[in-house]
Amino acid sequence: MTLTTPTTSMGQAWRTLSVVSLASVLTGLGGSSMNVALPEIARHTGADATAAGWILLGFQLTTTVLMVVLGRLADMFGRRRMYLLGLGTYTVAALLAGMAPNAWVIVALRVVQAAGAAMLLTNSAALVSDAFPRERLGEGMGVYIASFSIAGLIGPTLGGFLAETLGWRWVFWFNVPIGAICLVWGALVLRRPAPGRRESGLDLPGSLLVLVTLGGLLLALSEFTRLGWNHPVVVAGLVAFAAGLPLFLARERRAAHPVVDLGLFRDRAFAFGTLASFLNAVARMGMVFLVALYFQAVHGDDPVRAGLKVLPLAIAAMTASVVSGFLQRLLSARTLAVGGAATTTCGLLVMLTVVSTDAPYPAMAAGLVLIGLGSGVFLPSNTTAILDGLPSDRLGIVNAMRLMLQNTGNVVGTGLVLSVITAPLPAALHQQVFAGTLARLSADAVGQLVTGYRYALGTMAAISVLTVLACLARRRAA
């Protein structure tokens, strides 16, 4: 692989980073505020457990299945154009979601919003990698990843405050002015691409097979614990995956312009790096939602108080993300990724040890801090290790492949968490869990929910150990 040639001055690089970071704060705020405000939205829209779950899962599933296709389109038609289109789509969908009459309309508009978010996420790290010279890439990537932590820092409190005071609709509407500002700033700052080599040709059959195959798998994984393996929706998803996967692999091997470059996975370092992204996402995804819901459903806290209690995770992640970029001058990105994954594992083990109906908050906060520190170091370091050295015309599709696997982990992790924490409870009480009102019913029900939390945290810790092993294998292969 050839090193990416820096085509911008450092001033332009930091201006590009400012646009990318602002858009990342925008999308991050939308997700982290939703995690805390979901019980309030469920109460006011009459959403059952299915609709409440799909407000989160619908967004994640749509974002994931569109990643690779949009990455190819960005390499073909330009990242600037795709990025600005994504900003506009995300902002308009947020405006309309705040006007939705019921929960399922919210789900539909979150799907549209997810399409905009996919355009942003697919191009963000690629824009940063293309703008920064190699010796400064770690700094740029650290600040970029830290922007999500800033959103995680503000979002839970903001979401709880808006839902509690102005009403649930403002959980969507606050995105509109931020999105408009970001769109104008992006149009002014992002450079129009210079003429040069660009990917050509779109593998339309391969793109459709990605949507069918990956979409079917994620749909089945998201719904099997609620509906059962024999439900037609789950069966249809599994059939789509089983039938689509061999067809997709056969198509990509002979396609002139494949959607997914399978040859990249022959590089063991790349293969283990993307595997680590997937496993880390499964292990830590849903942590803010999981803990915020714990404080509401188990301790009876309101959304604002629950949002404040998850702040240590975001503060630690933000700090670690920024520092990790400078640490890469002393240690390799691969070594830092190992340390970050190990720290996340320690945090999950602490949470598993202390979680109970009356768990002391300082002990819970300690676990959150460790998870935040580990995630803050792992994400920018692992991203840098994967993208470093790629030619500019391949950044979009490779970053999209990384994000596809990472977001698949997000969907699997969210579905896993939502399913496991409610498994010990009767189905009739699941809606009270997502509404955050379980603590008002009975101590026995709360105890059953805490058992579900122990199952979930134990599973997440085991998967985090696998992340450490994948990072070690990648380091050895490199």
Coordinates of C-alpha atoms in Angstrom, one line a residue:
M1 CA 0.0 0.0 0.0
T2 CA 1.2 3.5 -0.7
L3 CA 1.1 6.3 1.8
T4 CA -1.6 8.9 1.4
T5 CA 0.0 12.1 0.1
P6 CA -1.0 15.1 2.2
T7 CA -2.8 17.5 -0.2
T8 CA -3.8 20.2 2.3
S9 CA -2.1 22.6 4.6
M10 CA -2.4 22.1 8.3
G11 CA -4.8 25.0 8.5
Q12 CA -7.1 23.4 5.9
A13 CA -6.7 20.1 7.7
W14 CA -7.9 21.6 11.0
R15 CA -10.8 23.4 9.3
T16 CA -11.8 20.1 7.7
L17 CA -11.6 18.5 11.1
S18 CA -13.8 21.2 12.6
V19 CA -16.6 20.4 10.1
V20 CA -16.3 16.6 10.6
S21 CA -16.2 17.0 14.4
L22 CA -19.3 19.3 14.5
A23 CA -21.2 16.9 12.4
S24 CA -20.1 14.1 14.7
V25 CA -21.3 16.0 17.7
L26 CA -24.6 16.4 15.9
T27 CA -25.1 12.7 15.2
G28 CA -23.7 11.7 18.6
L29 CA -26.1 14.0 20.4
G30 CA -29.0 12.5 18.5
G31 CA -28.0 9.0 19.6
S32 CA -26.9 9.7 23.2
S33 CA -29.9 12.0 24.0
M34 CA -32.2 9.3 22.6
N35 CA -30.8 6.7 24.9
V36 CA -31.9 8.6 28.0
A37 CA -35.1 10.2 26.6
L38 CA -36.5 6.9 25.1
P39 CA -38.6 6.0 28.2
E40 CA -40.2 9.5 28.1
I41 CA -40.9 9.2 24.3
A42 CA -42.4 5.7 24.9
R43 CA -44.7 7.0 27.6
H44 CA -46.0 9.9 25.6
T45 CA -46.4 8.1 22.3
G46 CA -47.8 4.9 23.8
A47 CA -45.0 2.9 22.3
D48 CA -44.9 -0.8 23.3
A49 CA -41.6 -2.6 23.8
T50 CA -41.3 -3.4 20.1
A51 CA -41.8 0.2 18.9
A52 CA -39.4 1.5 21.6
G53 CA -36.7 -1.0 20.6
W54 CA -37.1 -0.2 16.9
I55 CA -36.6 3.5 17.5
L56 CA -33.0 2.5 18.4
L57 CA -32.6 -0.6 16.3
G58 CA -34.2 0.8 13.1
F59 CA -31.6 3.7 13.1
Q60 CA -28.7 1.4 13.7
L61 CA -29.8 -1.3 11.2
T62 CA -30.4 1.2 8.4
T63 CA -27.1 3.0 9.0
T64 CA -25.2 -0.3 8.9
V65 CA -26.7 -1.8 5.7
L66 CA -26.1 1.4 3.7
M67 CA -22.5 1.9 4.8
V68 CA -20.7 0.0 2.1
V69 CA -22.8 1.2 -0.8
L70 CA -22.5 4.8 0.3
G71 CA -18.7 4.4 0.8
R72 CA -18.5 3.2 -2.9
L73 CA -20.6 6.2 -4.0
A74 CA -18.5 8.6 -2.1
D75 CA -15.3 7.3 -3.8
M76 CA -17.1 7.7 -7.1
F77 CA -18.9 11.1 -6.8
G78 CA -16.9 12.8 -4.1
R79 CA -16.9 12.9 -0.3
R80 CA -17.8 16.6 -0.1
R81 CA -21.0 16.2 -2.1
M82 CA -22.0 13.1 -0.1
Y83 CA -21.2 14.7 3.2
L84 CA -23.4 17.8 2.6
L85 CA -26.2 15.7 1.3
G86 CA -26.0 13.6 4.5
L87 CA -26.2 16.7 6.7
G88 CA -29.3 18.0 4.9
T89 CA -31.0 14.6 5.1
Y90 CA -30.3 14.2 8.8
T91 CA -31.5 17.6 9.7
V92 CA -34.8 17.5 7.7
A93 CA -35.6 14.1 9.1
A94 CA -35.0 15.3 12.7
L95 CA -37.4 18.2 12.0
L96 CA -40.1 15.9 10.8
A97 CA -39.6 13.3 13.5
G98 CA -40.5 16.0 16.1
M99 CA -43.9 16.4 14.4
A100 CA -44.6 12.6 14.3
P101 CA -48.0 11.6 15.6
N102 CA -47.0 8.2 16.9
A103 CA -44.0 5.9 17.6
W104 CA -44.0 4.0 14.3
V105 CA -43.9 7.3 12.3
I106 CA -40.8 8.1 14.5
V107 CA -39.3 4.8 13.6
A108 CA -39.8 5.5 9.8
L109 CA -38.3 9.0 10.1
R110 CA -35.4 7.6 12.1
V111 CA -34.7 5.3 9.2
V112 CA -34.5 8.4 6.9
Q113 CA -32.4 10.1 9.4
A114 CA -30.1 7.0 9.5
A115 CA -29.5 7.3 5.8
G116 CA -28.2 10.8 6.3
A117 CA -26.1 9.6 9.3
A118 CA -24.6 6.8 7.1
M119 CA -23.5 9.4 4.5
L120 CA -21.8 11.3 7.3
L121 CA -20.2 8.4 9.1
T122 CA -18.9 6.8 6.0
N123 CA -17.0 9.9 5.0
S124 CA -15.9 11.4 8.3
A125 CA -12.8 9.3 9.1
A126 CA -11.9 9.3 5.4
L127 CA -12.0 13.1 5.2
V128 CA -9.7 13.3 8.3
S129 CA -7.3 10.7 6.9
D130 CA -7.1 12.5 3.6
A131 CA -6.6 15.9 5.2
F132 CA -3.8 15.1 7.7
P133 CA -0.2 14.1 7.0
R134 CA 0.8 10.8 8.4
E135 CA 2.8 12.2 11.3
R136 CA -0.2 14.2 12.5
L137 CA -3.0 11.7 11.7
G138 CA -3.2 10.4 15.2
E139 CA -4.0 13.8 16.6
G140 CA -6.7 14.5 14.0
M141 CA -8.2 11.0 14.6
G142 CA -8.1 11.5 18.4
V143 CA -10.0 14.8 18.2
Y144 CA -12.5 13.4 15.7
I145 CA -13.3 10.4 18.0
A146 CA -13.4 12.8 21.0
S147 CA -16.2 14.7 19.3
F148 CA -18.5 11.6 19.8
S149 CA -17.5 11.6 23.5
I150 CA -18.4 15.3 23.8
A151 CA -21.8 14.4 22.4
G152 CA -21.9 11.5 24.9
L153 CA -21.0 14.0 27.6
I154 CA -23.7 16.5 26.8
G155 CA -26.4 14.2 25.2
P156 CA -27.7 12.2 28.1
T157 CA -28.2 15.3 30.3
L158 CA -29.6 17.3 27.3
G159 CA -32.0 14.5 26.3
G160 CA -33.2 14.1 29.9
F161 CA -33.6 17.8 30.3
L162 CA -35.5 18.4 27.0
A163 CA -37.8 15.4 27.5
E164 CA -38.6 16.5 31.1
T165 CA -39.1 20.2 30.5
L166 CA -39.9 21.1 26.9
G167 CA -41.3 17.7 25.9
W168 CA -40.1 14.7 23.9
R169 CA -40.4 16.5 20.5
W170 CA -37.5 18.7 21.3
V171 CA -35.3 15.7 21.6
F172 CA -35.5 15.8 17.8
W173 CA -35.9 19.5 17.1
F174 CA -32.7 20.6 18.9
N175 CA -30.8 18.9 16.0
V176 CA -32.2 21.3 13.4
P177 CA -30.3 24.5 14.2
I178 CA -27.0 22.6 14.8
G179 CA -27.5 20.8 11.5
A180 CA -28.2 24.0 9.6
I181 CA -25.0 25.6 11.1
C182 CA -22.9 22.6 10.2
L183 CA -24.3 22.5 6.7
V184 CA -23.4 26.1 6.0
W185 CA -19.9 25.7 7.6
G186 CA -19.3 22.5 5.6
A187 CA -20.3 24.2 2.3
L188 CA -17.8 27.0 3.0
V189 CA -14.9 24.9 4.4
L190 CA -14.8 21.5 2.6
R191 CA -12.7 21.7 -0.5
R192 CA -14.1 20.7 -3.9
P193 CA -12.0 17.7 -5.0
A194 CA -9.2 18.3 -7.4
P195 CA -9.3 16.3 -10.7
G196 CA -7.6 13.0 -10.4
R197 CA -8.1 9.3 -10.1
R198 CA -11.5 8.3 -8.7
E199 CA -13.2 5.0 -8.4
S200 CA -15.5 4.3 -11.3
G201 CA -18.3 1.9 -11.7
L202 CA -21.0 0.7 -9.3
D203 CA -21.7 -2.9 -8.7
L204 CA -25.5 -2.6 -8.5
P205 CA -26.2 -6.4 -8.1
G206 CA -23.6 -6.5 -5.4
S207 CA -25.1 -3.5 -3.7
L208 CA -28.5 -5.0 -3.6
L209 CA -27.1 -8.3 -2.3
V210 CA -25.4 -6.3 0.6
L211 CA -28.8 -4.8 1.5
V212 CA -30.6 -8.1 1.4
T213 CA -28.0 -10.3 3.0
L214 CA -26.8 -8.0 5.8
G215 CA -30.3 -6.6 6.4
G216 CA -31.7 -10.1 6.7
L217 CA -29.1 -11.1 9.2
L218 CA -29.4 -8.0 11.4
L219 CA -33.2 -8.2 11.3
A220 CA -33.1 -11.8 12.5
L221 CA -30.5 -11.1 15.2
S222 CA -32.5 -8.1 16.5
E223 CA -35.9 -9.9 16.7
F224 CA -35.3 -13.6 17.5
T225 CA -35.4 -13.3 21.3
R226 CA -38.6 -11.3 21.2
L227 CA -40.4 -13.2 18.4
G228 CA -38.7 -16.6 18.6
W229 CA -36.8 -18.5 15.9
N230 CA -40.1 -19.8 14.2
H231 CA -41.6 -16.3 13.6
P232 CA -41.9 -15.5 9.9
V233 CA -40.0 -12.3 10.2
V234 CA -37.0 -14.0 11.8
V235 CA -37.2 -17.0 9.4
A236 CA -37.3 -14.6 6.4
G237 CA -34.3 -12.7 7.7
L238 CA -32.3 -15.9 8.1
V239 CA -33.3 -17.2 4.7
A240 CA -32.3 -13.9 3.1
F241 CA -28.9 -14.1 4.8
A242 CA -28.3 -17.8 4.0
A243 CA -29.3 -17.4 0.3
G244 CA -27.7 -14.0 -0.2
L245 CA -24.3 -14.7 1.3
P246 CA -23.0 -17.2 -1.2
L247 CA -24.4 -15.2 -4.1
F248 CA -22.8 -12.1 -2.8
L249 CA -19.4 -13.8 -2.4
A250 CA -19.6 -15.2 -5.9
R251 CA -20.6 -11.9 -7.3
E252 CA -17.8 -9.9 -5.6
R253 CA -15.1 -12.3 -6.8
R254 CA -15.8 -11.6 -10.4
A255 CA -17.2 -8.0 -10.3
A256 CA -15.0 -5.4 -12.1
H257 CA -15.8 -2.9 -9.3
P258 CA -16.8 -4.9 -6.2
V259 CA -18.7 -3.3 -3.4
V260 CA -16.5 -5.1 -0.9
D261 CA -12.9 -5.7 -1.8
L262 CA -12.6 -9.2 -0.4
G263 CA -8.8 -9.2 -1.2
L264 CA -8.3 -6.8 1.7
F265 CA -9.1 -9.5 4.2
R266 CA -6.2 -11.5 3.0
D267 CA -4.1 -9.0 4.9
R268 CA -4.2 -10.6 8.4
A269 CA -3.5 -7.3 10.1
F270 CA -6.5 -5.7 8.4
A271 CA -8.7 -8.7 9.0
F272 CA -7.9 -8.8 12.8
G273 CA -8.3 -5.0 13.0
T274 CA -11.8 -5.0 11.6
L275 CA -12.7 -8.1 13.7
A276 CA -11.5 -6.1 16.8
S277 CA -13.8 -3.2 15.7
F278 CA -16.8 -5.6 15.5
L279 CA -16.1 -7.3 18.9
N280 CA -15.5 -4.0 20.7
A281 CA -18.7 -2.6 19.4
V282 CA -20.7 -5.7 20.6
A283 CA -19.0 -5.5 24.0
R284 CA -19.5 -1.8 24.7
M285 CA -22.5 -0.8 22.6
G286 CA -25.6 0.2 24.5
M287 CA -23.6 0.9 27.6
V288 CA -25.0 4.5 28.1
F289 CA -28.5 3.2 27.4
L290 CA -28.0 0.2 29.6
V291 CA -26.8 2.2 32.6
A292 CA -29.3 5.1 32.1
L293 CA -32.1 2.6 32.0
Y294 CA -30.7 0.9 35.1
F295 CA -30.9 4.1 37.1
Q296 CA -34.5 4.8 35.9
A297 CA -35.9 1.3 36.0
V298 CA -34.1 0.0 39.1
H299 CA -33.4 3.1 41.2
G300 CA -36.4 5.1 40.1
D301 CA -34.4 8.1 38.9
D302 CA -35.9 10.7 36.5
P303 CA -34.2 11.1 33.1
V304 CA -32.2 14.1 34.1
R305 CA -30.7 12.4 37.1
A306 CA -30.0 9.3 35.2
G307 CA -28.3 11.3 32.4
L308 CA -26.0 13.0 35.0
K309 CA -25.0 9.6 36.5
V310 CA -23.6 8.3 33.2
L311 CA -21.4 11.4 32.6
P312 CA -18.2 9.8 34.0
L313 CA -18.1 7.5 31.0
A314 CA -18.3 10.3 28.5
I315 CA -15.8 12.5 30.3
A316 CA -13.3 9.7 30.5
A317 CA -13.8 8.7 26.8
M318 CA -13.4 12.3 25.6
T319 CA -10.2 12.8 27.6
A320 CA -8.7 9.5 26.5
S321 CA -9.6 10.1 22.8
V322 CA -7.7 13.5 22.7
V323 CA -4.7 12.1 24.7
S324 CA -4.5 9.0 22.5
G325 CA -3.5 11.1 19.4
F326 CA -0.5 12.5 21.2
L327 CA 0.3 9.1 22.7
Q328 CA 0.7 7.7 19.2
R329 CA 4.0 9.7 19.0
L330 CA 5.3 7.4 21.7
L331 CA 3.6 4.1 21.1
S332 CA 2.2 2.5 18.0
A333 CA -1.5 2.7 17.3
R334 CA -1.7 -1.1 17.5
T335 CA -0.2 -1.2 21.0
L336 CA -2.6 1.5 22.2
A337 CA -5.6 -0.5 20.8
V338 CA -4.6 -3.5 22.9
G339 CA -4.4 -1.3 26.0
G340 CA -7.7 0.3 25.3
A341 CA -9.5 -3.0 24.8
A342 CA -8.0 -4.4 28.0
T343 CA -9.1 -1.3 30.0
T344 CA -12.7 -1.7 28.7
T345 CA -12.7 -5.3 29.8
C346 CA -11.7 -4.3 33.3
G347 CA -14.5 -1.7 33.5
L348 CA -17.1 -4.3 32.4
L349 CA -15.8 -6.7 35.1
V350 CA -16.1 -4.0 37.7
M351 CA -19.7 -3.3 36.6
L352 CA -20.5 -7.0 36.7
T353 CA -19.1 -7.3 40.3
V354 CA -21.0 -4.3 41.8
V355 CA -24.4 -4.2 40.0
S356 CA -27.3 -4.9 42.4
T357 CA -30.5 -3.3 43.5
D358 CA -28.6 -1.0 45.8
A359 CA -25.2 -0.8 44.1
P360 CA -23.2 2.2 45.5
Y361 CA -22.8 4.9 42.8
P362 CA -19.1 5.5 43.3
A363 CA -18.4 1.8 42.4
M364 CA -20.6 2.1 39.4
A365 CA -18.9 5.3 38.4
A366 CA -15.5 3.6 38.6
G367 CA -16.6 1.0 36.2
L368 CA -18.0 3.6 33.8
V369 CA -14.7 5.6 33.9
L370 CA -12.7 2.5 33.0
I371 CA -15.0 1.7 30.1
G372 CA -14.8 5.3 28.9
L373 CA -11.0 5.4 29.1
G374 CA -10.7 2.1 27.3
S375 CA -13.1 3.1 24.5
G376 CA -11.5 6.5 24.2
V377 CA -8.1 5.0 23.6
F378 CA -9.2 2.0 21.5
L379 CA -11.4 3.7 18.9
P380 CA -9.0 6.3 17.5
S381 CA -6.0 4.0 17.7
N382 CA -7.7 1.1 16.0
T383 CA -9.1 3.4 13.3
T384 CA -5.7 4.9 12.6
A385 CA -4.1 1.5 12.4
I386 CA -6.7 0.4 9.8
L387 CA -6.7 3.5 7.6
D388 CA -3.0 4.6 7.9
G389 CA -1.2 4.2 4.5
L390 CA -4.2 3.8 2.3
P391 CA -4.4 5.7 -1.0
S392 CA -7.0 8.5 -1.0
D393 CA -9.2 6.9 -3.6
R394 CA -9.7 3.8 -1.4
L395 CA -10.3 5.6 1.9
G396 CA -14.1 5.8 1.4
I397 CA -14.8 2.1 0.7
V398 CA -12.3 0.8 3.3
N399 CA -13.6 3.1 6.0
A400 CA -17.1 2.0 5.0
M401 CA -16.1 -1.7 5.4
R402 CA -14.7 -0.9 8.9
L403 CA -17.9 1.0 9.9
M404 CA -20.1 -1.7 8.5
L405 CA -18.6 -4.4 10.7
Q406 CA -18.5 -1.9 13.7
N407 CA -22.1 -1.0 13.2
T408 CA -23.1 -4.6 12.7
G409 CA -21.5 -5.1 16.2
N410 CA -23.6 -2.1 17.4
V411 CA -26.8 -3.7 16.2
V412 CA -25.9 -7.1 17.6
G413 CA -24.8 -5.6 20.9
T414 CA -28.0 -3.5 21.3
G415 CA -30.2 -6.4 20.4
L416 CA -28.3 -8.6 22.7
V417 CA -28.5 -6.2 25.6
L418 CA -32.2 -5.5 25.2
S419 CA -32.9 -9.2 25.0
V420 CA -30.7 -10.4 27.8
I421 CA -31.7 -7.8 30.5
T422 CA -35.4 -8.6 30.1
A423 CA -35.0 -12.4 29.8
P424 CA -35.6 -13.1 33.5
L425 CA -38.8 -11.0 33.5
P426 CA -42.3 -11.9 32.4
A427 CA -43.1 -10.6 28.9
A428 CA -45.9 -8.5 30.4
L429 CA -43.3 -6.4 32.3
H430 CA -41.0 -5.6 29.4
Q431 CA -42.8 -2.4 28.5
Q432 CA -42.4 -1.1 32.0
V433 CA -38.6 -1.7 31.7
F434 CA -38.3 0.5 28.6
A435 CA -40.6 3.1 30.1
G436 CA -38.4 3.3 33.1
T437 CA -41.2 2.6 35.5
L438 CA -40.4 -0.9 36.7
A439 CA -39.1 0.4 40.1
R440 CA -42.7 1.5 40.9
L441 CA -44.1 -2.0 40.6
S442 CA -42.4 -4.5 42.8
A443 CA -39.1 -5.4 44.4
D444 CA -39.2 -8.9 43.0
A445 CA -39.5 -7.5 39.4
V446 CA -36.6 -5.2 40.0
G447 CA -34.5 -8.1 41.4
Q448 CA -35.2 -10.1 38.2
L449 CA -34.1 -7.1 36.1
V450 CA -30.8 -6.9 38.0
T451 CA -30.3 -10.6 37.3
G452 CA -30.7 -9.8 33.6
Y453 CA -28.2 -7.0 34.0
R454 CA -25.7 -9.5 35.4
Y455 CA -26.2 -11.8 32.5
A456 CA -25.7 -8.9 30.0
L457 CA -22.6 -7.5 31.6
G458 CA -21.0 -11.0 31.9
T459 CA -21.7 -11.6 28.2
M460 CA -20.2 -8.2 27.3
A461 CA -17.1 -8.8 29.4
A462 CA -16.5 -12.2 27.7
I463 CA -16.8 -10.5 24.3
S464 CA -14.4 -7.8 25.4
V465 CA -11.8 -10.4 26.2
L466 CA -12.1 -11.6 22.6
T467 CA -11.4 -8.1 21.5
V468 CA -8.1 -8.0 23.4
L469 CA -7.1 -11.3 21.7
A470 CA -8.0 -10.0 18.2
C471 CA -5.9 -6.9 18.9
L472 CA -2.9 -9.0 20.0
A473 CA -3.3 -11.2 16.9
R474 CA -3.3 -8.1 14.7
R475 CA -0.2 -6.7 16.4
R476 CA 1.6 -10.0 15.9
A477 CA 0.5 -10.3 12.2
A478 CA 1.6 -6.7 11.5

